Amino acid sequence: MIKEHKGMTLIVKTITRLTVGLILLYGIYIVLHGHLTPGGGFAGGVIIALSFIHLMLAFGREVALKKVSRPIAGLFESIGAVMFLAIAIFGFVGGYFFLNFFVDKGTPFNLFSSGIIPLCNIAISLKVGAGLFAIFTALVLLKVKSKGEK
Amino acid sequence: MIGLYLILLFMIAASYIAVQIKDLLSSVVAVGAAGLALSVAFLILKAPDLAITQLAVEIVCLVILIKATVKRDTVSTKDMRGFITTIVSLIFIGTFLFFAYLALKELPKFGEPLMRVAQNYIQTGQAKTGASNLVSSVILDFRAYDTLGEATVLFTAVIGVLAVLRRIGRKKKDEVIKEND
């Protein structure tokens, strides 16, 4: 089976196939443990976006856009923003904006602890990751189109 | 502490190279080197959260974004600056440094900050929020309103980029394109 010559060389593709899942998992780890270890939603979201950008650089843009297309990236970004705002507004249940409305905060150093903070981390990571990927996709498509017009 | 000063010197050198070099890609790599040194400096100053964010955003995003989106290395032309421009720049830099010296004398010493509000956060942060990462508990609980503002800024920036760069906005006057782009 002859593959199309898109993207980089065979070496880069093989290494990418091995590492891109690990990069994605590391980003998810950073997001989910944001309230326990250094990191958090912003850094984790950037790492998640970088795993998809890595895929796009190595295999060409069709492969990455088949996984996450631009409307889906915009959708995820909006979901993240609305989720963050919804968590903030849910604080009015107890009286004020951004109230940490879980009564039982859980034991420290556990994964399920500290109320709304992990939820906020997940929302921010969705927003940052999808937003960054959308910007990257827009810039890449812009380059291709302007080259074709000349 | 001597390592920190070495890293600062390295950052100054990398920034100077980034400004002065002619090749665009080399300039981007030099900026990335300055960012790497900054993240190591954050690690020395015991701020691992900032170090991770700095590493991910500054180096990888900057280098990859510019490498992937700039078509070829643009050669910058270098012309001699005028004499008057240099003099005016030096005067402004001198004025800035003078007032900065006056202002920086009043700051607390390095490593001994005034902590009235922050002291309260450090003492009661874990009990109040349950998060063992204190930075996370500050930015997402005590100061979550600021984080909401920052998230709004990022959201607006992404929407702006997508709106400017979309295909419909760049078409010619009489050109008809399909809507599925």
mmCIF file of C-alpha atoms in Angstrom:
data_model
loop_
_atom_site.group_PDB
_atom_site.id
_atom_site.type_symbol
_atom_site.label_atom_id
_atom_site.label_comp_id
_atom_site.label_asym_id
_atom_site.label_seq_id
_atom_site.Cartn_x
_atom_site.Cartn_y
_atom_site.Cartn_z
ATOM 1 C CA MET A 1 0.000 0.000 0.000
ATOM 2 C CA ILE A 2 1.546 3.235 -1.136
ATOM 3 C CA LYS A 3 0.839 6.134 1.140
ATOM 4 C CA GLU A 4 0.542 9.692 0.014
ATOM 5 C CA HIS A 5 3.526 11.899 0.502
ATOM 6 C CA LYS A 6 2.088 14.371 2.970
ATOM 7 C CA GLY A 7 3.811 15.770 6.002
ATOM 8 C CA MET A 8 7.307 14.962 7.112
ATOM 9 C CA THR A 9 9.590 11.941 6.649
ATOM 10 C CA LEU A 10 9.055 8.378 7.849
ATOM 11 C CA ILE A 11 11.277 8.867 10.913
ATOM 12 C CA VAL A 12 9.243 11.800 12.170
ATOM 13 C CA LYS A 13 5.981 9.968 11.487
ATOM 14 C CA THR A 14 7.055 6.876 13.415
ATOM 15 C CA ILE A 15 8.267 8.857 16.412
ATOM 16 C CA THR A 16 5.089 10.937 16.345
ATOM 17 C CA ARG A 17 2.937 7.804 16.301
ATOM 18 C CA LEU A 18 4.725 6.623 19.439
ATOM 19 C CA THR A 19 4.764 9.887 21.386
ATOM 20 C CA VAL A 20 1.589 11.760 20.521
ATOM 21 C CA GLY A 21 -0.591 9.655 22.795
ATOM 22 C CA LEU A 22 1.810 10.142 25.670
ATOM 23 C CA ILE A 23 1.756 13.910 25.148
ATOM 24 C CA LEU A 24 -2.057 13.914 25.170
ATOM 25 C CA LEU A 25 -2.134 11.787 28.325
ATOM 26 C CA TYR A 26 0.385 14.069 30.021
ATOM 27 C CA GLY A 27 -1.791 17.082 29.226
ATOM 28 C CA ILE A 28 -4.844 15.351 30.686
ATOM 29 C CA TYR A 29 -2.817 14.416 33.774
ATOM 30 C CA ILE A 30 -1.709 18.025 34.264
ATOM 31 C CA VAL A 31 -5.322 19.205 33.993
ATOM 32 C CA LEU A 32 -6.826 16.630 36.342
ATOM 33 C CA HIS A 33 -4.116 17.060 38.991
ATOM 34 C CA GLY A 34 -4.154 20.849 38.779
ATOM 35 C CA HIS A 35 -5.263 21.173 42.385
ATOM 36 C CA LEU A 36 -2.620 18.758 43.690
ATOM 37 C CA THR A 37 0.575 19.324 41.713
ATOM 38 C CA PRO A 38 1.999 22.242 39.717
ATOM 39 C CA GLY A 39 0.199 22.892 36.474
ATOM 40 C CA GLY A 40 -3.481 23.496 35.977
ATOM 41 C CA GLY A 41 -5.989 24.196 33.283
ATOM 42 C CA PHE A 42 -3.981 26.633 31.206
ATOM 43 C CA ALA A 43 -0.746 24.651 30.925
ATOM 44 C CA GLY A 44 -2.601 21.365 30.483
ATOM 45 C CA GLY A 45 -4.824 22.823 27.793
ATOM 46 C CA VAL A 46 -1.810 24.103 25.890
ATOM 47 C CA ILE A 47 -0.169 20.658 26.068
ATOM 48 C CA ILE A 48 -3.358 18.978 24.809
ATOM 49 C CA ALA A 49 -3.516 21.419 21.898
ATOM 50 C CA LEU A 50 0.157 20.825 21.168
ATOM 51 C CA SER A 51 -0.426 17.100 20.798
ATOM 52 C CA PHE A 52 -2.887 17.765 17.973
ATOM 53 C CA ILE A 53 -0.574 20.391 16.466
ATOM 54 C CA HIS A 54 2.207 17.798 16.598
ATOM 55 C CA LEU A 55 -0.037 15.424 14.652
ATOM 56 C CA MET A 56 -0.722 18.114 12.078
ATOM 57 C CA LEU A 57 2.953 18.963 11.633
ATOM 58 C CA ALA A 58 4.007 15.367 11.157
ATOM 59 C CA PHE A 59 1.180 13.908 9.067
ATOM 60 C CA GLY A 60 -0.172 16.919 7.208
ATOM 61 C CA ARG A 61 -3.272 18.866 7.994
ATOM 62 C CA GLU A 62 -5.904 16.453 6.653
ATOM 63 C CA VAL A 63 -5.131 13.814 9.286
ATOM 64 C CA ALA A 64 -5.401 16.234 12.180
ATOM 65 C CA LEU A 65 -8.469 17.973 10.796
ATOM 66 C CA LYS A 66 -10.152 14.569 10.461
ATOM 67 C CA LYS A 67 -9.711 14.096 14.215
ATOM 68 C CA VAL A 68 -10.786 17.581 15.255
ATOM 69 C CA SER A 69 -12.230 19.881 12.630
ATOM 70 C CA ARG A 70 -12.473 23.608 13.012
ATOM 71 C CA PRO A 71 -16.190 23.810 13.889
ATOM 72 C CA ILE A 72 -15.670 21.113 16.522
ATOM 73 C CA ALA A 73 -12.748 23.070 17.995
ATOM 74 C CA GLY A 74 -14.944 26.170 18.153
ATOM 75 C CA LEU A 75 -17.692 24.128 19.770
ATOM 76 C CA PHE A 76 -15.353 22.782 22.454
ATOM 77 C CA GLU A 77 -14.019 26.250 23.132
ATOM 78 C CA SER A 78 -17.519 27.612 23.611
ATOM 79 C CA ILE A 79 -18.419 24.663 25.850
ATOM 80 C CA GLY A 80 -15.403 25.467 28.022
ATOM 81 C CA ALA A 81 -16.309 29.144 28.313
ATOM 82 C CA VAL A 82 -19.972 28.434 29.110
ATOM 83 C CA MET A 83 -18.972 25.761 31.635
ATOM 84 C CA PHE A 84 -16.637 28.148 33.461
ATOM 85 C CA LEU A 85 -19.305 30.844 33.570
ATOM 86 C CA ALA A 86 -21.913 28.321 34.690
ATOM 87 C CA ILE A 87 -19.711 27.224 37.597
ATOM 88 C CA ALA A 88 -19.354 30.875 38.568
ATOM 89 C CA ILE A 89 -23.089 31.516 38.404
ATOM 90 C CA PHE A 90 -23.866 28.326 40.321
ATOM 91 C CA GLY A 91 -22.207 30.036 43.263
ATOM 92 C CA PHE A 92 -25.385 32.076 43.656
ATOM 93 C CA VAL A 93 -26.924 28.915 45.094
ATOM 94 C CA GLY A 94 -25.079 29.781 48.285
ATOM 95 C CA GLY A 95 -25.070 33.536 47.972
ATOM 96 C CA TYR A 96 -22.218 34.960 45.885
ATOM 97 C CA PHE A 97 -20.289 34.698 42.649
ATOM 98 C CA PHE A 98 -17.733 31.884 42.429
ATOM 99 C CA LEU A 99 -18.775 30.319 45.702
ATOM 100 C CA ASN A 100 -17.072 26.985 46.252
ATOM 101 C CA PHE A 101 -20.468 25.385 46.677
ATOM 102 C CA PHE A 102 -19.438 21.876 47.671
ATOM 103 C CA VAL A 103 -19.955 21.596 51.404
ATOM 104 C CA ASP A 104 -17.624 18.628 51.800
ATOM 105 C CA LYS A 105 -14.254 19.666 50.382
ATOM 106 C CA GLY A 106 -12.836 16.141 50.685
ATOM 107 C CA THR A 107 -9.538 15.167 52.214
ATOM 108 C CA PRO A 108 -6.523 17.086 50.893
ATOM 109 C CA PHE A 109 -4.113 15.364 48.474
ATOM 110 C CA ASN A 110 -6.962 13.236 47.097
ATOM 111 C CA LEU A 111 -7.984 13.424 43.460
ATOM 112 C CA PHE A 112 -11.618 14.107 44.341
ATOM 113 C CA SER A 113 -11.213 17.062 46.639
ATOM 114 C CA SER A 114 -11.396 20.831 46.792
ATOM 115 C CA GLY A 115 -14.855 21.414 45.348
ATOM 116 C CA ILE A 116 -15.120 23.417 42.150
ATOM 117 C CA ILE A 117 -11.402 23.803 41.433
ATOM 118 C CA PRO A 118 -10.983 20.628 39.323
ATOM 119 C CA LEU A 119 -14.157 21.492 37.388
ATOM 120 C CA CYS A 120 -12.784 24.976 36.688
ATOM 121 C CA ASN A 121 -9.508 23.414 35.558
ATOM 122 C CA ILE A 122 -11.323 21.149 33.102
ATOM 123 C CA ALA A 123 -13.353 24.084 31.733
ATOM 124 C CA ILE A 124 -10.279 26.258 31.266
ATOM 125 C CA SER A 125 -8.347 23.437 29.629
ATOM 126 C CA LEU A 126 -11.162 22.856 27.110
ATOM 127 C CA LYS A 127 -11.245 26.543 26.320
ATOM 128 C CA VAL A 128 -7.508 27.072 26.010
ATOM 129 C CA GLY A 129 -6.756 23.865 24.136
ATOM 130 C CA ALA A 130 -9.543 24.181 21.592
ATOM 131 C CA GLY A 131 -8.918 27.898 21.154
ATOM 132 C CA LEU A 132 -5.226 27.429 20.497
ATOM 133 C CA PHE A 133 -5.882 24.623 18.038
ATOM 134 C CA ALA A 134 -8.489 26.759 16.239
ATOM 135 C CA ILE A 135 -6.043 29.658 15.918
ATOM 136 C CA PHE A 136 -3.337 27.330 14.600
ATOM 137 C CA THR A 137 -5.715 25.796 12.072
ATOM 138 C CA ALA A 138 -6.853 29.214 10.896
ATOM 139 C CA LEU A 139 -3.266 30.359 10.361
ATOM 140 C CA VAL A 140 -2.298 27.184 8.498
ATOM 141 C CA LEU A 141 -5.325 27.337 6.207
ATOM 142 C CA LEU A 142 -4.647 31.025 5.556
ATOM 143 C CA LYS A 143 -1.135 30.212 4.341
ATOM 144 C CA VAL A 144 -2.365 27.504 1.976
ATOM 145 C CA LYS A 145 -5.098 29.667 0.482
ATOM 146 C CA SER A 146 -2.886 32.670 -0.117
ATOM 147 C CA LYS A 147 -0.303 30.487 -1.835
ATOM 148 C CA GLY A 148 -2.979 29.063 -4.107
ATOM 149 C CA GLU A 149 -4.274 32.454 -5.130
ATOM 150 C CA LYS A 150 -0.939 33.657 -6.452
ATOM 151 C CA MET B 1 21.959 32.606 43.687
ATOM 152 C CA ILE B 2 24.935 32.771 41.310
ATOM 153 C CA GLY B 3 23.097 30.418 38.955
ATOM 154 C CA LEU B 4 20.221 32.868 38.736
ATOM 155 C CA TYR B 5 22.546 35.666 37.657
ATOM 156 C CA LEU B 6 24.150 33.411 35.062
ATOM 157 C CA ILE B 7 20.705 32.615 33.683
ATOM 158 C CA LEU B 8 19.819 36.309 33.575
ATOM 159 C CA LEU B 9 23.005 37.032 31.627
ATOM 160 C CA PHE B 10 22.141 34.198 29.241
ATOM 161 C CA MET B 11 18.668 35.655 28.742
ATOM 162 C CA ILE B 12 20.105 39.083 27.929
ATOM 163 C CA ALA B 13 22.496 37.543 25.413
ATOM 164 C CA ALA B 14 19.722 35.483 23.786
ATOM 165 C CA SER B 15 17.427 38.503 23.534
ATOM 166 C CA TYR B 16 20.208 40.566 21.948
ATOM 167 C CA ILE B 17 20.858 37.806 19.411
ATOM 168 C CA ALA B 18 17.130 37.552 18.701
ATOM 169 C CA VAL B 19 16.928 41.255 17.907
ATOM 170 C CA GLN B 20 20.123 41.531 15.894
ATOM 171 C CA ILE B 21 20.217 38.339 13.836
ATOM 172 C CA LYS B 22 19.017 38.531 10.230
ATOM 173 C CA ASP B 23 17.556 35.057 9.708
ATOM 174 C CA LEU B 24 13.959 34.903 10.982
ATOM 175 C CA LEU B 25 14.057 31.265 12.072
ATOM 176 C CA SER B 26 17.278 31.753 14.032
ATOM 177 C CA SER B 27 15.707 34.748 15.703
ATOM 178 C CA VAL B 28 12.710 32.657 16.751
ATOM 179 C CA VAL B 29 15.003 29.965 18.131
ATOM 180 C CA ALA B 30 16.887 32.617 20.111
ATOM 181 C CA VAL B 31 13.604 33.842 21.597
ATOM 182 C CA GLY B 32 12.861 30.238 22.515
ATOM 183 C CA ALA B 33 16.244 29.979 24.245
ATOM 184 C CA ALA B 34 15.422 33.080 26.274
ATOM 185 C CA GLY B 35 12.082 31.494 27.212
ATOM 186 C CA LEU B 36 13.768 28.259 28.294
ATOM 187 C CA ALA B 37 16.165 30.226 30.497
ATOM 188 C CA LEU B 38 13.211 32.103 31.990
ATOM 189 C CA SER B 39 11.458 28.846 32.883
ATOM 190 C CA VAL B 40 14.644 27.563 34.560
ATOM 191 C CA ALA B 41 14.790 30.848 36.476
ATOM 192 C CA PHE B 42 11.210 30.275 37.646
ATOM 193 C CA LEU B 43 12.231 26.807 38.828
ATOM 194 C CA ILE B 44 15.156 28.258 40.806
ATOM 195 C CA LEU B 45 12.806 30.796 42.383
ATOM 196 C CA LYS B 46 10.517 27.872 43.363
ATOM 197 C CA ALA B 47 7.560 28.581 41.083
ATOM 198 C CA PRO B 48 6.968 25.304 39.230
ATOM 199 C CA ASP B 49 3.468 26.291 38.051
ATOM 200 C CA LEU B 50 4.851 29.246 36.156
ATOM 201 C CA ALA B 51 7.748 27.166 34.871
ATOM 202 C CA ILE B 52 5.418 24.596 33.279
ATOM 203 C CA THR B 53 3.228 27.272 31.704
ATOM 204 C CA GLN B 54 6.243 29.191 30.494
ATOM 205 C CA LEU B 55 7.794 26.073 28.970
ATOM 206 C CA ALA B 56 4.611 25.041 27.186
ATOM 207 C CA VAL B 57 3.483 28.428 25.956
ATOM 208 C CA GLU B 58 6.603 30.430 25.265
ATOM 209 C CA ILE B 59 8.942 27.935 23.711
ATOM 210 C CA VAL B 60 6.789 25.326 22.044
ATOM 211 C CA CYS B 61 3.904 27.496 20.930
ATOM 212 C CA LEU B 62 6.018 30.386 19.721
ATOM 213 C CA VAL B 63 8.510 28.257 17.829
ATOM 214 C CA ILE B 64 5.949 25.864 16.363
ATOM 215 C CA LEU B 65 3.455 28.564 15.441
ATOM 216 C CA ILE B 66 6.010 30.680 13.646
ATOM 217 C CA LYS B 67 7.783 27.720 12.036
ATOM 218 C CA ALA B 68 4.537 26.305 10.717
ATOM 219 C CA THR B 69 2.874 29.479 9.557
ATOM 220 C CA VAL B 70 5.639 31.635 8.118
ATOM 221 C CA LYS B 71 6.178 30.609 4.542
ATOM 222 C CA ARG B 72 9.887 31.267 4.153
ATOM 223 C CA ASP B 73 12.560 33.192 5.953
ATOM 224 C CA THR B 74 11.931 36.834 5.341
ATOM 225 C CA VAL B 75 15.111 38.828 5.080
ATOM 226 C CA SER B 76 14.938 42.021 7.047
ATOM 227 C CA THR B 77 16.622 45.084 5.691
ATOM 228 C CA LYS B 78 18.830 46.974 8.065
ATOM 229 C CA ASP B 79 19.184 50.680 7.615
ATOM 230 C CA MET B 80 21.230 53.063 9.689
ATOM 231 C CA ARG B 81 19.306 54.879 12.359
ATOM 232 C CA GLY B 82 19.379 58.628 12.340
ATOM 233 C CA PHE B 83 21.563 60.489 14.808
ATOM 234 C CA ILE B 84 18.653 62.406 16.351
ATOM 235 C CA THR B 85 16.617 59.219 16.814
ATOM 236 C CA THR B 86 19.427 57.635 18.784
ATOM 237 C CA ILE B 87 19.826 60.713 20.982
ATOM 238 C CA VAL B 88 16.082 60.886 21.696
ATOM 239 C CA SER B 89 15.979 57.174 22.521
ATOM 240 C CA LEU B 90 18.928 57.554 24.910
ATOM 241 C CA ILE B 91 17.249 60.521 26.637
ATOM 242 C CA PHE B 92 14.023 58.576 27.121
ATOM 243 C CA ILE B 93 15.882 55.499 28.380
ATOM 244 C CA GLY B 94 17.845 57.648 30.819
ATOM 245 C CA THR B 95 14.692 59.314 32.152
ATOM 246 C CA PHE B 96 13.011 55.950 32.570
ATOM 247 C CA LEU B 97 16.006 54.463 34.372
ATOM 248 C CA PHE B 98 16.253 57.480 36.711
ATOM 249 C CA PHE B 99 12.622 57.296 37.825
ATOM 250 C CA ALA B 100 12.774 53.500 37.945
ATOM 251 C CA TYR B 101 15.755 53.789 40.313
ATOM 252 C CA LEU B 102 13.814 56.187 42.542
ATOM 253 C CA ALA B 103 10.773 53.887 42.563
ATOM 254 C CA LEU B 104 12.627 50.595 42.988
ATOM 255 C CA LYS B 105 14.447 51.886 46.090
ATOM 256 C CA GLU B 106 11.108 51.946 47.899
ATOM 257 C CA LEU B 107 10.239 48.322 47.123
ATOM 258 C CA PRO B 108 10.741 45.636 49.762
ATOM 259 C CA LYS B 109 13.939 43.621 49.507
ATOM 260 C CA PHE B 110 14.132 40.641 47.159
ATOM 261 C CA GLY B 111 12.798 37.558 48.911
ATOM 262 C CA GLU B 112 11.156 39.452 51.777
ATOM 263 C CA PRO B 113 7.779 40.601 50.487
ATOM 264 C CA LEU B 114 5.145 42.414 52.468
ATOM 265 C CA MET B 115 2.454 39.806 52.872
ATOM 266 C CA ARG B 116 -0.669 40.926 54.661
ATOM 267 C CA VAL B 117 -3.399 39.437 52.469
ATOM 268 C CA ALA B 118 -1.214 36.665 51.093
ATOM 269 C CA GLN B 119 -0.279 35.568 54.592
ATOM 270 C CA ASN B 120 -3.946 34.913 55.261
ATOM 271 C CA TYR B 121 -4.258 32.922 52.036
ATOM 272 C CA ILE B 122 -1.222 30.807 52.879
ATOM 273 C CA GLN B 123 -2.420 30.037 56.375
ATOM 274 C CA THR B 124 -6.069 29.271 55.637
ATOM 275 C CA GLY B 125 -5.993 28.328 51.956
ATOM 276 C CA GLN B 126 -5.866 24.578 52.314
ATOM 277 C CA ALA B 127 -8.492 24.445 55.043
ATOM 278 C CA LYS B 128 -10.885 26.714 53.178
ATOM 279 C CA THR B 129 -10.656 25.266 49.682
ATOM 280 C CA GLY B 130 -9.283 21.764 50.204
ATOM 281 C CA ALA B 131 -6.772 22.168 47.377
ATOM 282 C CA SER B 132 -3.237 21.196 48.259
ATOM 283 C CA ASN B 133 -1.791 23.273 45.405
ATOM 284 C CA LEU B 134 -1.945 26.769 46.849
ATOM 285 C CA VAL B 135 -1.531 28.523 43.487
ATOM 286 C CA SER B 136 -4.546 26.677 42.158
ATOM 287 C CA SER B 137 -6.620 27.575 45.197
ATOM 288 C CA VAL B 138 -5.755 31.264 44.789
ATOM 289 C CA ILE B 139 -6.379 31.598 41.054
ATOM 290 C CA LEU B 140 -9.535 29.476 41.013
ATOM 291 C CA ASP B 141 -11.112 30.260 44.363
ATOM 292 C CA PHE B 142 -9.905 33.420 46.098
ATOM 293 C CA ARG B 143 -9.183 35.275 42.872
ATOM 294 C CA ALA B 144 -11.483 33.402 40.499
ATOM 295 C CA TYR B 145 -13.014 36.633 39.268
ATOM 296 C CA ASP B 146 -9.658 37.649 37.765
ATOM 297 C CA THR B 147 -9.366 34.271 36.102
ATOM 298 C CA LEU B 148 -12.815 34.758 34.582
ATOM 299 C CA GLY B 149 -11.668 38.075 33.122
ATOM 300 C CA GLU B 150 -8.533 36.482 31.715
ATOM 301 C CA ALA B 151 -10.569 33.661 30.198
ATOM 302 C CA THR B 152 -12.874 36.241 28.598
ATOM 303 C CA VAL B 153 -9.878 38.027 27.076
ATOM 304 C CA LEU B 154 -8.602 34.775 25.586
ATOM 305 C CA PHE B 155 -12.061 33.868 24.274
ATOM 306 C CA THR B 156 -12.423 37.258 22.609
ATOM 307 C CA ALA B 157 -8.952 36.970 21.081
ATOM 308 C CA VAL B 158 -9.717 33.551 19.580
ATOM 309 C CA ILE B 159 -13.038 34.770 18.178
ATOM 310 C CA GLY B 160 -11.294 37.801 16.697
ATOM 311 C CA VAL B 161 -8.625 35.701 15.004
ATOM 312 C CA LEU B 162 -11.178 33.282 13.598
ATOM 313 C CA ALA B 163 -13.359 36.146 12.348
ATOM 314 C CA VAL B 164 -10.518 37.964 10.622
ATOM 315 C CA LEU B 165 -8.959 34.884 9.043
ATOM 316 C CA ARG B 166 -12.120 33.177 7.794
ATOM 317 C CA ARG B 167 -12.507 32.604 4.087
ATOM 318 C CA ILE B 168 -15.580 34.785 3.607
ATOM 319 C CA GLY B 169 -13.771 37.811 4.980
ATOM 320 C CA ARG B 170 -10.936 37.463 2.477
ATOM 321 C CA LYS B 171 -12.833 36.998 -0.771
ATOM 322 C CA LYS B 172 -12.624 39.359 -3.680
ATOM 323 C CA LYS B 173 -15.443 41.779 -4.367
ATOM 324 C CA ASP B 174 -17.292 39.845 -7.064
ATOM 325 C CA GLU B 175 -16.114 36.396 -6.046
ATOM 326 C CA VAL B 176 -18.724 33.825 -5.075
ATOM 327 C CA ILE B 177 -17.607 31.077 -2.693
ATOM 328 C CA LYS B 178 -19.320 28.164 -1.102
ATOM 329 C CA GLU B 179 -20.377 28.427 2.514
ATOM 330 C CA ASN B 180 -18.831 25.199 3.779
ATOM 331 C CA ASP B 181 -15.382 26.635 4.495
#
